[in-house]
Amino acid sequence: MKILLIHCHYRLPGGEDAVFAAERALLERRGHTVLVYERSNEEAAHGLAKALLPLHAVWNRRAAREVRDLIRREGVEAVHIHNTLLLLSPAVVRAAKRCGVPVVQTLHNFRLFCPNGILLRDGAVCEDCPRRGLHCALQHRCYRGSLAQTLVVAAAYRLHRTLGSWRGVWVTTPTEFDREKLLAFNRLRPTFDENRLVVKPNPVNVPAGPVIPWEERDRRFVFAGRLEELKGLRTVIEAWRLLGDTAPELLIAGDGPLADWARAQALPRVRFLGQLERAELHRLIGASYAVIAASLCYESFALVPAEAHALGTPVLASRIGNVGASVRPGFDGLCFAPGDAAALAGAVRALRAMQFDCAAIAAATRRRFSEEENYRTLMKLYGRRAAEESL
């Protein structure tokens, strides 16, 4: 099958780039011809391109024309679009649709309804834009703290919602939580076809080797991720302060704006590892008691908890969004109130007294996020008749 993947890279690499690369590699391993149309917002960092970026973000005629020509010239049989912000614009979605091939759009965030994409403002969950309108984002300058940039993003999505650019397109979202949120918003502000919204988890790649049993694990906890407010690092540090002399060892992997503050607390049972290679992080998580996911926001896809579960490691998760939804309390972890250090300390004590079947946790997670399951869903989406009959 000949498949066109479309993606606009942000100026800083992120999770969307990783998913785009992983799915490209998966399709190529399965013998498909994969064509790629990709651009980077770095192209518009200076000069005339920067001046024209607001126009291109709303409607990039050149990108739409190039996508249409590529589909027709190469005989593309399906198109899968990841990110279009800012340089490509949703005009490429319309161009692909007009070629009469199946079109899939992966929603890596909530950008269709929220200009900053994460339903967050001033450190708290905010759903004003999907419920009251995109003017709320302008009032609070929600995209990068800039009125002008927020206006551009809001204008792009408002225009293409009005034009129905996402009608007739298969839309995928990585979690059931995201799906339910998007359906609720879509009922308020119709944007896509509800019967074409499909859950397709992001790829989760961890070593496929044996799982270390619970009783053989090191009695330590791991916090992995960007060291910032939204990831709940303050909550974790304060919980370890409350645990005092009874605290287990806590390993913190990552870097970010709260790194210096966290180190300055000088807690004796807390050790900072910095940024680790993925393989080393997996080794660490797979030998530990639990991973702590203390996020204060919904998250678009809880990757670290998913990786932990695939390694058979329980997760202590804040009861919010995709992080909380990723845990089945008692089977693969426990939940606590977001931002509540005392609740987290209590969960740490409770988990240390429990027993977990690490092999069962890993088996269930690997089935759910398996390459075969991911590939099967993609093929259903790319084959129009099969998709409409099976999804």
Short mmCIF file of C-alpha atoms in Angstrom, two decimals:
data_model
loop_
_atom_site.label_atom_id
_atom_site.label_comp_id
_atom_site.label_asym_id
_atom_site.label_seq_id
_atom_site.Cartn_x
_atom_site.Cartn_y
_atom_site.Cartn_z
CA MET A 1 0.00 0.00 0.00
CA LYS A 2 1.24 3.52 -0.76
CA ILE A 3 0.69 5.82 2.23
CA LEU A 4 1.43 9.53 2.62
CA LEU A 5 2.33 10.80 6.10
CA ILE A 6 2.05 14.53 6.74
CA HIS A 7 3.62 16.29 9.71
CA CYS A 8 4.80 19.73 10.77
CA HIS A 9 7.58 19.63 13.37
CA TYR A 10 7.60 22.16 16.20
CA ARG A 11 10.81 24.11 16.73
CA LEU A 12 11.61 21.92 19.74
CA PRO A 13 11.30 18.11 19.36
CA GLY A 14 8.44 16.49 21.25
CA GLY A 15 6.21 13.48 21.64
CA GLU A 16 4.32 14.09 18.40
CA ASP A 17 7.57 13.79 16.44
CA ALA A 18 8.31 10.49 18.20
CA VAL A 19 4.87 9.05 17.35
CA PHE A 20 5.20 10.20 13.72
CA ALA A 21 8.62 8.52 13.42
CA ALA A 22 7.48 5.32 15.17
CA GLU A 23 4.44 4.85 12.95
CA ARG A 24 6.48 5.57 9.83
CA ALA A 25 8.97 2.88 10.87
CA LEU A 26 6.15 0.45 11.65
CA LEU A 27 4.58 0.86 8.21
CA GLU A 28 7.93 0.50 6.47
CA ARG A 29 8.70 -2.68 8.44
CA ARG A 30 5.40 -4.11 7.25
CA GLY A 31 6.37 -3.59 3.63
CA HIS A 32 4.36 -0.48 2.74
CA THR A 33 5.63 2.35 0.55
CA VAL A 34 5.67 5.39 2.83
CA LEU A 35 5.86 8.86 1.36
CA VAL A 36 6.44 11.79 3.68
CA TYR A 37 5.47 15.43 3.41
CA GLU A 38 7.03 17.15 6.39
CA ARG A 39 7.95 20.70 7.23
CA SER A 40 9.29 22.41 10.34
CA ASN A 41 8.25 25.63 12.01
CA GLU A 42 11.98 26.37 12.22
CA GLU A 43 11.71 27.29 8.52
CA ALA A 44 9.68 30.34 9.52
CA ALA A 45 11.94 31.56 12.29
CA HIS A 46 13.36 34.52 10.37
CA GLY A 47 12.82 37.00 7.56
CA LEU A 48 9.98 36.92 5.06
CA ALA A 49 8.92 33.41 6.06
CA LYS A 50 8.35 34.63 9.62
CA ALA A 51 6.31 37.59 8.38
CA LEU A 52 4.13 35.29 6.29
CA LEU A 53 3.67 32.68 9.01
CA PRO A 54 0.34 34.11 10.31
CA LEU A 55 -1.14 33.72 6.80
CA HIS A 56 0.32 30.25 6.30
CA ALA A 57 -0.96 29.12 9.69
CA VAL A 58 -4.52 29.90 8.60
CA TRP A 59 -4.27 28.73 4.98
CA ASN A 60 -1.05 27.57 3.34
CA ARG A 61 -1.96 27.41 -0.34
CA ARG A 62 1.46 26.14 -1.39
CA ALA A 63 1.40 23.25 1.10
CA ALA A 64 -2.13 22.30 0.05
CA ARG A 65 -1.15 22.33 -3.62
CA GLU A 66 2.00 20.27 -3.01
CA VAL A 67 0.07 17.68 -1.01
CA ARG A 68 -2.61 17.40 -3.69
CA ASP A 69 -0.02 17.07 -6.47
CA LEU A 70 1.96 14.47 -4.51
CA ILE A 71 -1.13 12.31 -3.91
CA ARG A 72 -2.14 12.35 -7.58
CA ARG A 73 1.36 11.97 -9.03
CA GLU A 74 2.38 9.06 -6.79
CA GLY A 75 -0.95 7.25 -6.68
CA VAL A 76 -1.22 7.55 -2.90
CA GLU A 77 -3.88 5.24 -1.43
CA ALA A 78 -4.24 6.74 2.07
CA VAL A 79 -3.14 9.90 3.88
CA HIS A 80 -2.32 10.15 7.57
CA ILE A 81 -1.91 13.65 9.00
CA HIS A 82 -0.30 14.35 12.35
CA ASN A 83 0.44 18.02 13.15
CA THR A 84 -0.43 20.96 10.86
CA LEU A 85 0.39 23.84 13.28
CA LEU A 86 1.73 26.31 12.33
CA LEU A 87 3.33 26.11 8.91
CA LEU A 88 1.08 23.62 7.09
CA SER A 89 -2.37 24.76 8.20
CA PRO A 90 -5.53 22.58 8.07
CA ALA A 91 -5.69 23.42 4.36
CA VAL A 92 -3.68 20.24 3.76
CA VAL A 93 -6.55 18.24 5.30
CA ARG A 94 -8.96 19.70 2.75
CA ALA A 95 -6.50 19.10 -0.09
CA ALA A 96 -6.13 15.43 0.84
CA LYS A 97 -9.90 14.94 1.13
CA ARG A 98 -10.47 16.32 -2.35
CA CYS A 99 -8.26 13.61 -3.82
CA GLY A 100 -10.81 10.97 -2.83
CA VAL A 101 -8.51 8.82 -0.69
CA PRO A 102 -9.03 7.84 2.97
CA VAL A 103 -7.72 10.59 5.24
CA VAL A 104 -6.75 10.09 8.89
CA GLN A 105 -5.99 12.92 11.33
CA THR A 106 -4.32 12.05 14.63
CA LEU A 107 -5.27 14.47 17.41
CA HIS A 108 -2.24 14.55 19.69
CA ASN A 109 -3.89 17.22 21.86
CA PHE A 110 -7.09 19.27 22.24
CA ARG A 111 -6.07 21.98 19.75
CA LEU A 112 -9.31 21.74 17.74
CA PHE A 113 -11.06 23.37 20.68
CA CYS A 114 -8.23 24.95 22.74
CA PRO A 115 -5.47 27.11 21.18
CA ASN A 116 -2.81 26.02 23.68
CA GLY A 117 -3.86 22.40 23.14
CA ILE A 118 -3.76 21.20 26.75
CA LEU A 119 -6.88 22.67 28.41
CA LEU A 120 -4.77 24.45 31.00
CA ARG A 121 -4.53 28.06 32.17
CA ASP A 122 -2.62 29.53 35.10
CA GLY A 123 -1.68 26.07 36.33
CA ALA A 124 -5.26 24.77 36.47
CA VAL A 125 -7.56 22.84 34.13
CA CYS A 126 -9.54 25.22 31.90
CA GLU A 127 -12.34 24.30 29.47
CA ASP A 128 -13.54 27.83 28.69
CA CYS A 129 -12.74 27.79 24.95
CA PRO A 130 -14.65 24.61 24.02
CA ARG A 131 -17.58 25.63 26.21
CA ARG A 132 -17.74 29.41 25.68
CA GLY A 133 -15.75 30.09 22.52
CA LEU A 134 -12.24 30.79 21.29
CA HIS A 135 -12.47 34.45 22.35
CA CYS A 136 -11.59 33.23 25.84
CA ALA A 137 -8.11 32.33 24.60
CA LEU A 138 -7.65 35.86 23.26
CA GLN A 139 -8.65 37.33 26.60
CA HIS A 140 -5.99 35.31 28.40
CA ARG A 141 -3.36 35.16 25.60
CA CYS A 142 -3.29 31.41 25.94
CA TYR A 143 -0.90 30.58 23.09
CA ARG A 144 2.64 31.39 24.27
CA GLY A 145 1.38 34.38 26.25
CA SER A 146 0.97 36.37 23.03
CA LEU A 147 -2.22 38.07 21.87
CA ALA A 148 -1.05 38.10 18.23
CA GLN A 149 -0.04 34.43 18.17
CA THR A 150 -3.21 33.38 20.00
CA LEU A 151 -5.26 35.32 17.44
CA VAL A 152 -3.56 33.46 14.57
CA VAL A 153 -4.17 30.02 16.08
CA ALA A 154 -7.75 30.81 17.07
CA ALA A 155 -8.48 32.21 13.59
CA ALA A 156 -7.09 29.11 11.89
CA TYR A 157 -9.21 26.68 13.87
CA ARG A 158 -12.31 28.88 13.84
CA LEU A 159 -12.18 29.18 10.04
CA HIS A 160 -11.62 25.48 9.40
CA ARG A 161 -14.29 24.45 11.88
CA THR A 162 -16.71 26.67 9.98
CA LEU A 163 -15.61 25.18 6.65
CA GLY A 164 -15.98 21.62 7.93
CA SER A 165 -12.38 20.75 7.12
CA TRP A 166 -12.43 17.72 9.44
CA ARG A 167 -15.77 16.36 8.19
CA GLY A 168 -15.38 13.02 6.43
CA VAL A 169 -11.97 12.45 7.99
CA TRP A 170 -11.09 9.58 10.30
CA VAL A 171 -9.94 11.16 13.56
CA THR A 172 -7.84 9.22 16.06
CA THR A 173 -7.14 10.03 19.67
CA PRO A 174 -4.67 8.17 21.90
CA THR A 175 -6.95 7.45 24.87
CA GLU A 176 -10.56 6.85 25.83
CA PHE A 177 -10.38 9.86 28.17
CA ASP A 178 -9.45 12.11 25.24
CA ARG A 179 -12.21 10.59 23.13
CA GLU A 180 -14.89 11.32 25.73
CA LYS A 181 -13.63 14.89 26.17
CA LEU A 182 -13.56 15.53 22.44
CA LEU A 183 -17.04 14.07 21.97
CA ALA A 184 -18.41 16.34 24.71
CA PHE A 185 -16.80 19.40 23.10
CA ASN A 186 -17.95 18.35 19.63
CA ARG A 187 -21.55 18.24 20.77
CA LEU A 188 -21.23 21.87 21.85
CA ARG A 189 -19.28 23.00 18.77
CA PRO A 190 -19.63 20.44 15.95
CA THR A 191 -16.27 20.01 14.22
CA PHE A 192 -15.85 16.37 13.13
CA ASP A 193 -18.05 13.32 12.51
CA GLU A 194 -18.56 11.57 15.83
CA ASN A 195 -18.81 8.13 14.23
CA ARG A 196 -15.31 8.66 12.79
CA LEU A 197 -13.56 9.32 16.11
CA VAL A 198 -11.44 6.27 17.00
CA VAL A 199 -9.16 5.48 19.94
CA LYS A 200 -5.72 4.41 18.73
CA PRO A 201 -3.08 4.43 21.47
CA ASN A 202 0.38 5.75 20.72
CA PRO A 203 3.13 3.14 20.33
CA VAL A 204 4.77 2.03 23.58
CA ASN A 205 8.17 0.45 23.07
CA VAL A 206 9.97 -1.22 25.97
CA PRO A 207 12.28 -4.24 26.16
CA ALA A 208 10.30 -7.45 25.67
CA GLY A 209 12.36 -9.47 28.15
CA PRO A 210 11.25 -11.13 31.40
CA VAL A 211 9.53 -9.10 34.12
CA ILE A 212 11.14 -8.80 37.55
CA PRO A 213 8.75 -10.14 40.23
CA TRP A 214 7.49 -7.78 42.93
CA GLU A 215 9.41 -9.44 45.75
CA GLU A 216 12.72 -9.14 43.87
CA ARG A 217 12.45 -5.44 43.10
CA ASP A 218 14.45 -2.63 44.65
CA ARG A 219 12.32 -0.84 47.24
CA ARG A 220 12.56 2.54 45.56
CA PHE A 221 10.24 4.88 43.66
CA VAL A 222 10.94 6.69 40.39
CA PHE A 223 9.77 10.08 39.15
CA ALA A 224 10.59 10.53 35.45
CA GLY A 225 9.78 13.51 33.29
CA ARG A 226 10.23 17.22 32.89
CA LEU A 227 10.94 18.82 36.27
CA GLU A 228 8.21 21.45 36.25
CA GLU A 229 5.05 22.52 38.05
CA LEU A 230 2.61 20.75 35.72
CA LYS A 231 4.24 17.37 36.29
CA GLY A 232 3.63 17.72 40.01
CA LEU A 233 7.26 17.71 41.15
CA ARG A 234 6.49 20.01 44.10
CA THR A 235 3.84 17.57 45.29
CA VAL A 236 6.33 14.71 45.14
CA ILE A 237 9.07 16.58 47.02
CA GLU A 238 6.64 17.71 49.73
CA ALA A 239 5.33 14.15 50.10
CA TRP A 240 8.86 12.89 50.72
CA ARG A 241 9.33 15.65 53.28
CA LEU A 242 6.19 14.43 55.05
CA LEU A 243 7.40 10.82 54.96
CA GLY A 244 10.54 11.89 56.79
CA ASP A 245 12.67 9.06 58.18
CA THR A 246 10.24 6.45 56.85
CA ALA A 247 10.62 7.61 53.24
CA PRO A 248 11.81 5.04 50.70
CA GLU A 249 14.47 6.03 48.20
CA LEU A 250 13.19 8.33 45.45
CA LEU A 251 15.06 8.58 42.15
CA ILE A 252 14.28 11.62 39.99
CA ALA A 253 15.12 11.35 36.29
CA GLY A 254 14.86 14.39 34.05
CA ASP A 255 15.56 18.09 33.96
CA GLY A 256 13.59 21.31 33.88
CA PRO A 257 12.87 24.64 35.56
CA LEU A 258 12.25 23.16 39.03
CA ALA A 259 15.49 21.16 39.10
CA ASP A 260 17.46 23.67 41.18
CA TRP A 261 14.58 24.18 43.63
CA ALA A 262 14.14 20.45 44.11
CA ARG A 263 17.86 19.87 44.74
CA ALA A 264 17.94 22.77 47.20
CA GLN A 265 15.44 20.94 49.43
CA ALA A 266 18.31 18.54 50.24
CA LEU A 267 16.07 15.65 51.24
CA PRO A 268 18.25 12.71 52.30
CA ARG A 269 16.26 9.96 50.53
CA VAL A 270 15.99 11.78 47.20
CA ARG A 271 18.57 11.30 44.44
CA PHE A 272 18.73 13.21 41.15
CA LEU A 273 19.86 11.33 38.04
CA GLY A 274 19.48 14.02 35.37
CA GLN A 275 18.35 13.18 31.85
CA LEU A 276 18.69 9.46 31.13
CA GLU A 277 18.80 7.53 27.89
CA ARG A 278 15.51 5.71 27.32
CA ALA A 279 17.09 2.29 27.69
CA GLU A 280 18.62 3.19 31.05
CA LEU A 281 15.33 4.69 32.24
CA HIS A 282 13.49 1.49 31.27
CA ARG A 283 16.04 -0.61 33.15
CA LEU A 284 15.59 1.55 36.24
CA ILE A 285 11.80 1.53 36.13
CA GLY A 286 11.65 -2.21 35.48
CA ALA A 287 13.60 -2.95 38.68
CA SER A 288 11.75 -0.51 40.98
CA TYR A 289 8.69 -0.73 43.20
CA ALA A 290 6.70 1.99 41.48
CA VAL A 291 6.67 5.05 39.24
CA ILE A 292 5.09 8.28 40.45
CA ALA A 293 2.98 10.26 37.95
CA ALA A 294 1.85 13.35 39.84
CA SER A 295 0.61 15.48 36.94
CA LEU A 296 -1.65 18.46 37.63
CA CYS A 297 -3.12 18.53 34.10
CA TYR A 298 -4.94 16.14 31.79
CA GLU A 299 -1.87 15.15 29.73
CA SER A 300 -2.40 14.12 26.11
CA PHE A 301 -1.01 10.60 26.55
CA ALA A 302 0.47 9.22 29.77
CA LEU A 303 3.60 7.72 28.20
CA VAL A 304 5.69 7.12 31.35
CA PRO A 305 2.85 5.28 33.15
CA ALA A 306 2.24 3.20 30.02
CA GLU A 307 5.92 2.30 29.77
CA ALA A 308 6.04 1.50 33.49
CA HIS A 309 3.05 -0.84 33.21
CA ALA A 310 4.57 -2.51 30.15
CA LEU A 311 7.59 -3.26 32.35
CA GLY A 312 5.31 -4.65 35.08
CA THR A 313 5.84 -1.67 37.40
CA PRO A 314 2.89 -0.24 39.40
CA VAL A 315 2.13 3.48 39.13
CA LEU A 316 1.10 6.00 41.77
CA ALA A 317 -0.97 8.47 39.74
CA SER A 318 -2.77 11.70 40.46
CA ARG A 319 -6.49 11.21 39.90
CA ILE A 320 -6.80 13.49 36.88
CA GLY A 321 -7.06 13.05 33.13
CA ASN A 322 -5.06 10.43 31.29
CA VAL A 323 -2.66 9.87 34.17
CA GLY A 324 -5.40 8.84 36.55
CA ALA A 325 -7.29 6.92 33.87
CA SER A 326 -4.19 4.82 33.16
CA VAL A 327 -4.29 3.11 36.58
CA ARG A 328 -6.57 0.32 37.79
CA PRO A 329 -6.23 0.73 41.57
CA GLY A 330 -5.15 -2.44 43.29
CA PHE A 331 -4.13 -4.17 40.06
CA ASP A 332 -1.42 -1.90 38.62
CA GLY A 333 -1.09 0.94 41.13
CA LEU A 334 -2.98 3.47 43.23
CA CYS A 335 -4.40 6.97 42.72
CA PHE A 336 -4.25 10.08 44.90
CA ALA A 337 -5.73 13.58 44.77
CA PRO A 338 -3.73 15.83 42.41
CA GLY A 339 -1.52 18.35 44.19
CA ASP A 340 -2.12 16.73 47.60
CA ALA A 341 1.27 15.84 49.13
CA ALA A 342 -0.31 14.18 52.17
CA ALA A 343 -2.46 11.98 49.93
CA LEU A 344 0.61 10.96 47.94
CA ALA A 345 2.53 10.16 51.13
CA GLY A 346 -0.38 7.97 52.22
CA ALA A 347 -0.40 6.21 48.86
CA VAL A 348 3.33 5.51 49.15
CA ARG A 349 2.80 3.90 52.57
CA ALA A 350 -0.15 1.87 51.27
CA LEU A 351 1.64 0.63 48.17
CA ARG A 352 4.67 -0.55 50.15
CA ALA A 353 2.36 -2.86 52.12
CA MET A 354 0.75 -4.36 49.02
CA GLN A 355 1.64 -7.19 46.64
CA PHE A 356 1.44 -6.90 42.84
CA ASP A 357 1.53 -9.45 40.04
CA CYS A 358 4.10 -7.67 37.89
CA ALA A 359 3.96 -10.26 35.10
CA ALA A 360 0.18 -9.82 34.79
CA ILE A 361 0.54 -6.02 34.67
CA ALA A 362 3.10 -6.28 31.89
CA ALA A 363 1.14 -8.86 29.89
CA ALA A 364 -2.08 -6.82 29.93
CA THR A 365 -0.29 -3.61 28.94
CA ARG A 366 1.80 -5.18 26.18
CA ARG A 367 -1.31 -6.65 24.60
CA ARG A 368 -3.05 -3.28 24.63
CA PHE A 369 -0.11 -1.34 23.18
CA SER A 370 1.30 -4.06 20.96
CA GLU A 371 2.70 -3.28 17.54
CA GLU A 372 0.24 -5.76 16.03
CA GLU A 373 -2.77 -3.98 17.55
CA ASN A 374 -1.48 -0.60 16.43
CA TYR A 375 -0.89 -1.88 12.90
CA ARG A 376 -4.31 -3.56 12.71
CA THR A 377 -6.05 -0.30 13.61
CA LEU A 378 -4.03 1.67 11.06
CA MET A 379 -4.94 -0.77 8.31
CA LYS A 380 -8.63 -0.53 9.14
CA LEU A 381 -8.40 3.24 8.94
CA TYR A 382 -6.45 3.28 5.69
CA GLY A 383 -8.82 0.85 3.94
CA ARG A 384 -12.02 2.87 3.60
CA ARG A 385 -14.50 0.01 3.29
CA ALA A 386 -12.85 -2.08 6.00
CA ALA A 387 -12.78 0.92 8.29
CA GLU A 388 -16.43 1.79 7.85
CA GLU A 389 -17.47 -1.82 8.47
CA SER A 390 -15.13 -2.62 11.35
CA LEU A 391 -14.55 0.45 13.53
#
